[in-house]
Coordinates of C-alpha atoms in Angstrom, one line a residue:
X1 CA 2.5 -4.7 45.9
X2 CA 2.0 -7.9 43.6
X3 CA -0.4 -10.5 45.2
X4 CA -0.4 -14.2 44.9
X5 CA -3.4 -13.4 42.1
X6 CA -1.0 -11.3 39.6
X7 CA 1.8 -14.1 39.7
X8 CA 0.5 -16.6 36.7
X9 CA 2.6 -19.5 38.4
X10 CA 1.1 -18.8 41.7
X11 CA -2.7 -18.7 40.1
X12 CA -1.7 -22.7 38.7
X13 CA -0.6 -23.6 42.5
X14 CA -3.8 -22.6 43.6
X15 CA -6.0 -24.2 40.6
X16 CA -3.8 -27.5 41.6
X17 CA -4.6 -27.1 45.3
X18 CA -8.5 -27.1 44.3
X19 CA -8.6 -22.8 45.2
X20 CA -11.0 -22.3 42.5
X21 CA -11.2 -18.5 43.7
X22 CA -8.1 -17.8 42.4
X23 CA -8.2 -20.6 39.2
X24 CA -11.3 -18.1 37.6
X25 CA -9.3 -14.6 39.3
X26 CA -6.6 -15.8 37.0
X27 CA -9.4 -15.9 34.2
X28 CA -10.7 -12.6 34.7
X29 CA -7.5 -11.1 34.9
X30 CA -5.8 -12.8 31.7
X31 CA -9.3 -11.4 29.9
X32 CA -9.1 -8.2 31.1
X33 CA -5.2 -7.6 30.4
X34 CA -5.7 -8.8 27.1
X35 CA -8.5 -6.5 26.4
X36 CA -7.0 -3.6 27.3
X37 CA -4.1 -4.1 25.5
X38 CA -5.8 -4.7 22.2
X39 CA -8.9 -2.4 22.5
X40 CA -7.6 -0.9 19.5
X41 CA -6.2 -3.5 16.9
X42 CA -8.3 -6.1 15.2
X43 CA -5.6 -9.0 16.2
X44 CA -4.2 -10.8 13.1
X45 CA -3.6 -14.1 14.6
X46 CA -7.7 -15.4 15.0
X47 CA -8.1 -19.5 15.1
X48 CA -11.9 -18.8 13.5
X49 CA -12.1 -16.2 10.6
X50 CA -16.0 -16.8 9.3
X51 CA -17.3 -14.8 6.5
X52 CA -21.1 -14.4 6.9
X53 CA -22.9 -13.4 4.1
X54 CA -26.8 -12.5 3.7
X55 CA -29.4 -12.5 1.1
X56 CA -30.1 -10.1 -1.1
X57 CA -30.4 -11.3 -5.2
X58 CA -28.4 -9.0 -7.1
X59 CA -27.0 -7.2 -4.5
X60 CA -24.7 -10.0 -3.8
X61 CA -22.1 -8.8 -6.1
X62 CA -21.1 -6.6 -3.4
X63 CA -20.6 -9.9 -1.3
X64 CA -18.1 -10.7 -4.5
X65 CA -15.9 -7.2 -4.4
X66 CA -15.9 -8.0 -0.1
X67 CA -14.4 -11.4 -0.7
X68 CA -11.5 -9.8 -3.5
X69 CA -11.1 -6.9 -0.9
X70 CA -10.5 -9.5 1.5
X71 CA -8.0 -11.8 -0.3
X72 CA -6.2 -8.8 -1.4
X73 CA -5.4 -8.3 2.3
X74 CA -4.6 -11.8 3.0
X75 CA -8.1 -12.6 5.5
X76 CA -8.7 -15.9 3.8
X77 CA -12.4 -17.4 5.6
X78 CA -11.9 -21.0 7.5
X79 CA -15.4 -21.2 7.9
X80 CA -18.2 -19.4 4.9
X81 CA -22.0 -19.1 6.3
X82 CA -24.1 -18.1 3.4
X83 CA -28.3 -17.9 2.7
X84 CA -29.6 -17.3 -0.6
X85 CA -27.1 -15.6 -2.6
X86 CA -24.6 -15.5 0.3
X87 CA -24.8 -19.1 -0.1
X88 CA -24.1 -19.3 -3.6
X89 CA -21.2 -17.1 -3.4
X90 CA -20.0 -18.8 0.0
X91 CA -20.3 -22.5 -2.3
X92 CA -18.0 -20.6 -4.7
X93 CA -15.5 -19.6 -2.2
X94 CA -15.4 -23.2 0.1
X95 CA -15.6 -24.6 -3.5
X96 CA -12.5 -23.3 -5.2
X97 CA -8.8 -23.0 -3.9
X98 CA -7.8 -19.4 -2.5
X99 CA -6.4 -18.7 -6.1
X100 CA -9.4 -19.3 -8.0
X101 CA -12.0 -17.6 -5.8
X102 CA -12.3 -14.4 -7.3
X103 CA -11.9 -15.5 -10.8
X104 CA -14.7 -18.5 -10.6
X105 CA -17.0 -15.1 -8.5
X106 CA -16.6 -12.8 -11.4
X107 CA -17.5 -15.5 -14.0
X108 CA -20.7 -16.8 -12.2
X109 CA -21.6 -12.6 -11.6
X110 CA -20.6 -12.5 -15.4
X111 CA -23.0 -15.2 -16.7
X112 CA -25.8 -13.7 -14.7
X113 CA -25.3 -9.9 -16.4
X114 CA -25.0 -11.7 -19.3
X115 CA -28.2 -10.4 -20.6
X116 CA -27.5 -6.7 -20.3
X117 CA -23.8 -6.3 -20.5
X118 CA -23.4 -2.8 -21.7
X119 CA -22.5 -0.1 -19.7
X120 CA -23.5 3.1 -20.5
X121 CA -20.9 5.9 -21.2
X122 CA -21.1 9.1 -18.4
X123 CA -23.4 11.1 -20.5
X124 CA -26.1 9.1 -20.3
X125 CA -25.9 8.5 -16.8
X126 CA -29.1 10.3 -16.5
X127 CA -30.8 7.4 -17.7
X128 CA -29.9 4.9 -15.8
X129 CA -32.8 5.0 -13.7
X130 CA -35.4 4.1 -16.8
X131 CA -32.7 2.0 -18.1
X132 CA -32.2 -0.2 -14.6
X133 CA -36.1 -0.8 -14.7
X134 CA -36.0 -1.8 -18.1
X135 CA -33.5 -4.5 -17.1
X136 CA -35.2 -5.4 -14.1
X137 CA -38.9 -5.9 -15.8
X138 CA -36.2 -8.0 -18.4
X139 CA -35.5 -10.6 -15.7
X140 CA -39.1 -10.9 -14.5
X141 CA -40.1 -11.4 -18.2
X142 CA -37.1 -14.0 -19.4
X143 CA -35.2 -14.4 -16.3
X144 CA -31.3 -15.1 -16.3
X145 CA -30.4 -18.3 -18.3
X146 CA -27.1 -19.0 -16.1
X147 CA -29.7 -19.2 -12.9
X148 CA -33.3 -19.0 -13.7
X149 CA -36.0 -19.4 -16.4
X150 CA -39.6 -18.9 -16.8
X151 CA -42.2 -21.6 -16.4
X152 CA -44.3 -22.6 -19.5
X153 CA -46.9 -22.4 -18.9
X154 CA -47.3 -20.0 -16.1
X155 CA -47.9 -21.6 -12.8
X156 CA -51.7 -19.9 -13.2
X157 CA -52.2 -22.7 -15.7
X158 CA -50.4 -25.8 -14.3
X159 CA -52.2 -28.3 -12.2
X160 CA -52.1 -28.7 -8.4
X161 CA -49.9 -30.6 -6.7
X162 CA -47.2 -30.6 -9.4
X163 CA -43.8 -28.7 -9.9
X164 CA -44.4 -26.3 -12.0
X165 CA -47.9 -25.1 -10.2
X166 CA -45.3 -24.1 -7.5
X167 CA -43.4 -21.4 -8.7
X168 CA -42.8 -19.2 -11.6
X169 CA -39.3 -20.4 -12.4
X170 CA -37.0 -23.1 -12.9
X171 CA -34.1 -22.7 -11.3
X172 CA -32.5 -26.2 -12.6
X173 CA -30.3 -23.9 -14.5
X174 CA -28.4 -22.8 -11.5
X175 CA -27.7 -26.5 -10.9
X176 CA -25.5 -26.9 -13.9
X177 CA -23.7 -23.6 -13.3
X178 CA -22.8 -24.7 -9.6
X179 CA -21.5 -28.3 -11.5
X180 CA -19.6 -25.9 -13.5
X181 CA -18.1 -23.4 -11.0
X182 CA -17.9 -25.2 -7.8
X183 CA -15.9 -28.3 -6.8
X184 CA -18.2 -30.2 -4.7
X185 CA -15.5 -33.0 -3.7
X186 CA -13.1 -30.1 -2.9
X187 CA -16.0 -28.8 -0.2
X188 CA -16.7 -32.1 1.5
X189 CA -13.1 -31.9 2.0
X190 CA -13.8 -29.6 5.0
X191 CA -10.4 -27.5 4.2
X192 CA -12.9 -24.4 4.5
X193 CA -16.0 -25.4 6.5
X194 CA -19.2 -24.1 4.7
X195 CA -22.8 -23.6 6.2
X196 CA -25.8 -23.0 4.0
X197 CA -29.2 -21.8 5.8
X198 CA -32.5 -23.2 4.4
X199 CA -36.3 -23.3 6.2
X200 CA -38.7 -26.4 6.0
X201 CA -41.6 -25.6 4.1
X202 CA -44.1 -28.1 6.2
X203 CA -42.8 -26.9 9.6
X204 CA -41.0 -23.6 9.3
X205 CA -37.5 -24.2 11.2
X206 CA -34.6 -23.2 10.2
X207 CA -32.2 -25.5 9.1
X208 CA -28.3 -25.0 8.2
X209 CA -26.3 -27.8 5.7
X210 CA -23.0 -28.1 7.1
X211 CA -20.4 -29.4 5.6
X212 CA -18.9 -30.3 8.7
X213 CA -22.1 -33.0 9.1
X214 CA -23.6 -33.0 5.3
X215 CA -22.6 -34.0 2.1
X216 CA -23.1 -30.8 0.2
X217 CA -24.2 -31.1 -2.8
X218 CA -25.3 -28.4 -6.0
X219 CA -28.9 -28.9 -4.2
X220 CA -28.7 -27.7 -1.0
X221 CA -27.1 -24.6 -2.5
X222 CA -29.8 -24.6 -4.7
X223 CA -32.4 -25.3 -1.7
X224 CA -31.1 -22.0 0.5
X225 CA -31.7 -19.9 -2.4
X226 CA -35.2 -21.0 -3.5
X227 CA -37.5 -17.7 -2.4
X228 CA -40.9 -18.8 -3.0
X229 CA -43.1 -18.3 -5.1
X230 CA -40.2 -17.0 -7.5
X231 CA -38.9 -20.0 -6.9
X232 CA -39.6 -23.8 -5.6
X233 CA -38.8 -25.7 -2.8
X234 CA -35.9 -28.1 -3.4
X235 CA -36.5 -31.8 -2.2
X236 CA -33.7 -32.9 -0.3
X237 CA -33.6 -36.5 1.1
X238 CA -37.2 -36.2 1.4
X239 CA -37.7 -32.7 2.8
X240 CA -38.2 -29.8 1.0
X241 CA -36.6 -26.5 1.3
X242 CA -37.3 -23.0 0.9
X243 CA -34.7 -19.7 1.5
X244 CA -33.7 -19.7 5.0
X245 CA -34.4 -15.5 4.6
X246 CA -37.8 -16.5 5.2
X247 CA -36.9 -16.6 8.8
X248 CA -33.8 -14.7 9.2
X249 CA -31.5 -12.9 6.2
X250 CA -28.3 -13.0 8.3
X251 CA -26.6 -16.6 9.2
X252 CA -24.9 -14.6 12.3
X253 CA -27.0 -16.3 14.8
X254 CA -26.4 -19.6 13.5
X255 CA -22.5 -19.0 13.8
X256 CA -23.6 -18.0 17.9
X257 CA -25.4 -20.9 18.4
X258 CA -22.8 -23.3 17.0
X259 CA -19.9 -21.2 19.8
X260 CA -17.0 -21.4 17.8
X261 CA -14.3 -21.3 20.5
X262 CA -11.5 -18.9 21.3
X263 CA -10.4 -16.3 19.4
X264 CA -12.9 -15.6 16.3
X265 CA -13.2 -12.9 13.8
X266 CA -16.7 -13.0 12.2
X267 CA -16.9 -10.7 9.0
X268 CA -20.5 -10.6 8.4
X269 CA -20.8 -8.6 4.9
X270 CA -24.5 -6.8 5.1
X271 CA -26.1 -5.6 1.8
X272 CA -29.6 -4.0 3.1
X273 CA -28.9 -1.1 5.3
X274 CA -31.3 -0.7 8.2
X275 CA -30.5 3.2 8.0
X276 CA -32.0 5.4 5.4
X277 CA -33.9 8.4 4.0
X278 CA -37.4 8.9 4.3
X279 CA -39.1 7.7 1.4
X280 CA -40.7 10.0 -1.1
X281 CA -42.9 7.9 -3.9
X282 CA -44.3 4.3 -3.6
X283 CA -41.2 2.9 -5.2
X284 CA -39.0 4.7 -2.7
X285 CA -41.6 3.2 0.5
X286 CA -41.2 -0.2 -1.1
X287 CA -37.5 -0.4 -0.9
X288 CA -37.5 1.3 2.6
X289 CA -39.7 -1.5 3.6
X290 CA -37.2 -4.3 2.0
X291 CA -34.2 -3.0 3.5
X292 CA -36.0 -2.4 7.0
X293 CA -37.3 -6.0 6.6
X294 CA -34.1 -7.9 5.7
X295 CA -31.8 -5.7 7.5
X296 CA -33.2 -5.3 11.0
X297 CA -32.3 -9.0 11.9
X298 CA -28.5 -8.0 12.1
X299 CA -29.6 -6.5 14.9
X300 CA -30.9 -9.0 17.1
X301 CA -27.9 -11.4 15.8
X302 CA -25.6 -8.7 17.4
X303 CA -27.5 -8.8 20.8
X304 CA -27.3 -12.5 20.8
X305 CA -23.6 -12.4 20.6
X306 CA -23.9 -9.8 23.3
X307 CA -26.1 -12.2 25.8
X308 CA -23.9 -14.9 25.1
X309 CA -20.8 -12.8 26.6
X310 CA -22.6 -11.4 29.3
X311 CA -23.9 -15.0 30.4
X312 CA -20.4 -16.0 29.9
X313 CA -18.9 -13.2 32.2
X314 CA -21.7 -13.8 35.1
X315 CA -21.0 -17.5 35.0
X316 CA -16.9 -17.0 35.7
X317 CA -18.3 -14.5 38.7
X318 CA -20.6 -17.0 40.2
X319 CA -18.4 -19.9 39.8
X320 CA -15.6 -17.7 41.6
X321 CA -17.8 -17.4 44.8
X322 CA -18.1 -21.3 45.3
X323 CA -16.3 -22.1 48.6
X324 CA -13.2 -24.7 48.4
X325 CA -14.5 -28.2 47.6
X326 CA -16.4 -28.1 44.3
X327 CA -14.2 -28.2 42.0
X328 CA -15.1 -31.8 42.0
X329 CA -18.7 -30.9 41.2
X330 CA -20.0 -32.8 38.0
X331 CA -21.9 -29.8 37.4
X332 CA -18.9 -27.4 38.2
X333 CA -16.8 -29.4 35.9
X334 CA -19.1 -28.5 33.1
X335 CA -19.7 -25.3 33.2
X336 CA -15.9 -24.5 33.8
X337 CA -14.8 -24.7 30.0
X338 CA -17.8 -21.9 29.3
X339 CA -15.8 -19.5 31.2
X340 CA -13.0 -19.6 28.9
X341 CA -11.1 -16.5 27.4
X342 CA -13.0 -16.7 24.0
X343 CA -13.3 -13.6 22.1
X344 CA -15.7 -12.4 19.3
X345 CA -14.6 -9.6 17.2
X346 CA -17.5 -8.8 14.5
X347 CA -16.3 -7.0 11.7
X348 CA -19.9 -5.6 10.1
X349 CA -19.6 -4.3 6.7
X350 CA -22.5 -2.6 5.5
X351 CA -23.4 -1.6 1.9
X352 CA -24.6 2.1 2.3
X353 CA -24.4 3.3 -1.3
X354 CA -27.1 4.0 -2.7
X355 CA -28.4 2.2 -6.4
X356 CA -30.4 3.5 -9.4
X357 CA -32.2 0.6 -9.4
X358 CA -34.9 1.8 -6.7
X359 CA -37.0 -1.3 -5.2
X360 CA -35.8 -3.5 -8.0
X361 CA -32.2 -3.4 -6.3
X362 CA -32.1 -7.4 -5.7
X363 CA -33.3 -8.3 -8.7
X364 CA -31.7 -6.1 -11.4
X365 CA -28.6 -7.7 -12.5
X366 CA -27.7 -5.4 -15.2
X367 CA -23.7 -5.6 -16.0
X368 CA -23.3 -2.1 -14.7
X369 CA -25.0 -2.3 -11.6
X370 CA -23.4 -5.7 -10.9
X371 CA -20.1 -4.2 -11.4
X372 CA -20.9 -0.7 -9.2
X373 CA -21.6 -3.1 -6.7
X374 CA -18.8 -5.2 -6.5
X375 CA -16.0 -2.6 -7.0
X376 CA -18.0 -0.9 -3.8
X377 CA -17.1 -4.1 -1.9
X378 CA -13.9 -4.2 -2.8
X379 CA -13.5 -0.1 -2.2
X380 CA -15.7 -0.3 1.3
X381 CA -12.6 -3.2 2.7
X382 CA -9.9 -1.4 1.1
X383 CA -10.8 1.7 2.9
X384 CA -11.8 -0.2 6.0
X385 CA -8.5 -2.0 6.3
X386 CA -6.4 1.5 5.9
X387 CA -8.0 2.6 9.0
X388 CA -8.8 -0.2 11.1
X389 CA -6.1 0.7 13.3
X390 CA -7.3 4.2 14.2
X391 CA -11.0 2.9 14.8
X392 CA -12.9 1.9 18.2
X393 CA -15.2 -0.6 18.5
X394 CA -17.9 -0.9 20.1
X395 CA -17.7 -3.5 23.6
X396 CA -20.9 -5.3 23.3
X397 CA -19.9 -7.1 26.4
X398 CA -17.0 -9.3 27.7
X399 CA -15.0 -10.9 25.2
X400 CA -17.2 -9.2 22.4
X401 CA -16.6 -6.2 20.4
X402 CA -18.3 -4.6 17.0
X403 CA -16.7 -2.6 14.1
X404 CA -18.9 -1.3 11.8
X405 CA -17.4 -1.0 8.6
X406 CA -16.3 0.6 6.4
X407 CA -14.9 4.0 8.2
X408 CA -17.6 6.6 9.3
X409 CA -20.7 4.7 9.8
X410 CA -22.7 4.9 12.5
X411 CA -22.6 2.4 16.0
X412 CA -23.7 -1.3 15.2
X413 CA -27.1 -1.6 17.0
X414 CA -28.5 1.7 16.2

């Protein structure tokens, strides 16, 4: 028998008549319909699609073959969070139109492979190893002339309390690349909202420029890239800025705090991968460490997206035991909207392939590796989107579900 409670036009009578029993019933029910029905199917029709992408040097040109997977399928981001070298590819996407994207990506990854462009025929494959280290101790020695070049003198030499006794690179080259590459005017725009994470170097917060509140300019990308001591802070209006990885490598939690409303899909494109081998040389405990160290965060991102549904959920329930007569509560009337039918789907990508590049992995930018990586973006949301359909995800809590991506890898969390 239908009830007054599973007749939408009867659940608005009683939300007029001040019943607000049956005004949050009708929210619970709505949510739970709607989740049932689509436990399945990543929906199409999101209002937020945010691409979140992480730090991680060279590794970011899988970041690049994500996006072209990406725009292949027609998933065009309305809102890029980026640190490091997520934020210098997010400035190139937010700074381009949607047909330009993937060209302006693959000439900046270009430009910075620029100093070892050959790749080596199959036969010597076996070499790639000695080869990748040669290229990485390469950058160290002469850096990449697109992005970074080597203080002279060394910072060993330079005197206190000046620039170049700060790091062991100018990255001022990067500045004129991001003139080049990125339309800055076409950002402040806000047609594609971008975020850029950074840290304070006197008092360690984090801080994220947003382009929805800051003029973005080729600094502040600059700034969320600036690792010490490879490279230095970047003054800003009087505040200088470091890498936000220094206090988290994924912007996820940043997109949870700012709770984007309704329906959102948040593609957050990982490049360390928290699983893994056990090591067996230094080398191989060295990378272990590194991907541990920048990967594990994802995890307490997730669980803050899970705390923020559950809270959500047990709000709607004690707001649906409140006797008739406070609806009218001030208080009431502010925590109503939280109870809304919002939902978060996360679509986690996760580069699991493994490099010949060992430790060095984010900072060998080698042509070949740069390209492996990005055509294993591009392959890892091709295969992904083939069978999305067919895959479950995993309910963090109300109104908050988890793919990891692409097809076969293990639960998000673990």
């Amino acid at each position: 028998m239908r009830t007054r409670r599973d007749n939408p036009v009867e659940m608005q009578k009683l939300h007029k008549n001040g019943n607000i029993t049956g005004f949050y019933d009708k929210r619970m029910f709505l949510i739970q319909s709607r989740q049932e029905k689509e436990k399945r199917v990543v929906r199409a029709g999101f209002d937020h699609r945010i691409l979140a992408l992480q730090g991680g040097g060279a590794l970011g040109a899988y970041q690049a073959g994500v996006y072209e997977g990406l725009a292949e399928a027609g998933l065009m981001p309305s809102w890029v969070v980026g640190i490091s070298i997520g934020g210098i590819n997010a400035a190139i996407i937010a700074g381009n139109p949607p047909e330009r994207r993937v060209e302006r990506l693959r000439t900046f990854w270009d430009r910075v492979s620029s100093y070892a462009p050959l790749t080596m025929p199959a036969w010597l494959e076996a070499m790639r190893p000695a080869l990748n280290s040669l290229s990485a101790a390469a950058v160290m020695s002469f850096g990449i002339p697109a992005f970074f070049v080597p203080r002279v003198p060394s910072p060993f030499f330079a005197a206190d309390n000046t620039p170049g006794a700060l790091s062991f690179y100018d990255t001022s080259p990067l500045n004129r690349t991001l003139e080049e590459l990125v339309d800055f005017d076409l950002i402040n725009s806000r047609k594609v909202r971008l975020s850029l994470g950074a840290v304070k170097v006197l008092d360690g917060s984090s801080v994220y420029f947003d382009s929805s509140r800051t003029r973005i300019t080729a600094d502040h990308v600059r700034a969320s890239g600036s690792l010490p001591p490879g490279f230095p802070p970047v003054t800003i209006e009087g505040e200088d800025y470091w890498d936000g990885g220094i206090v988290t490598n994924s912007p996820l939690a940043y997109v949870a705090d700012e709770k984007p409303r309704t329906r959102v899909l948040v593609v957050a494109v990982d490049v360390f991968n928290a699983r893994g081998e056990f090591p067996r040389n230094l080398d191989q405990v060295q990378e272990r460490a590194k991907d541990i160290q920048y990967a594990s965060k994802m995890r307490l991102n997730t669980e803050r997206f899970r705390e923020l549904g559950e809270m959500r959920a047990a709000l709607g329930r004690l707001l649906r035991k409140l006797p008739p007569g406070f609806e009218a509560d001030p208080d009431v009337q502010k925590l109503a909207p939280l109870c809304d039918e919002r939902e978060y789907t996360i679509a986690r990508i996760i580069n699991r392939r493994t490099t010949k590049s060992g430790n060095s992995k984010d900072y060998e930018f080698s042509r070949a590796t740069v390209n492996e990586a990005w055509a294993a973006g591009r392959e890892d949301v091709r295969r992904s989107k083939d069978n999305i359909e067919w895959m479950q995800p995993m309910d963090l809590a109300p109104g908050v579900r988890v793919y990891d991506l692409p097809p076969g890898a293990d639960l998000p969390g673990k």
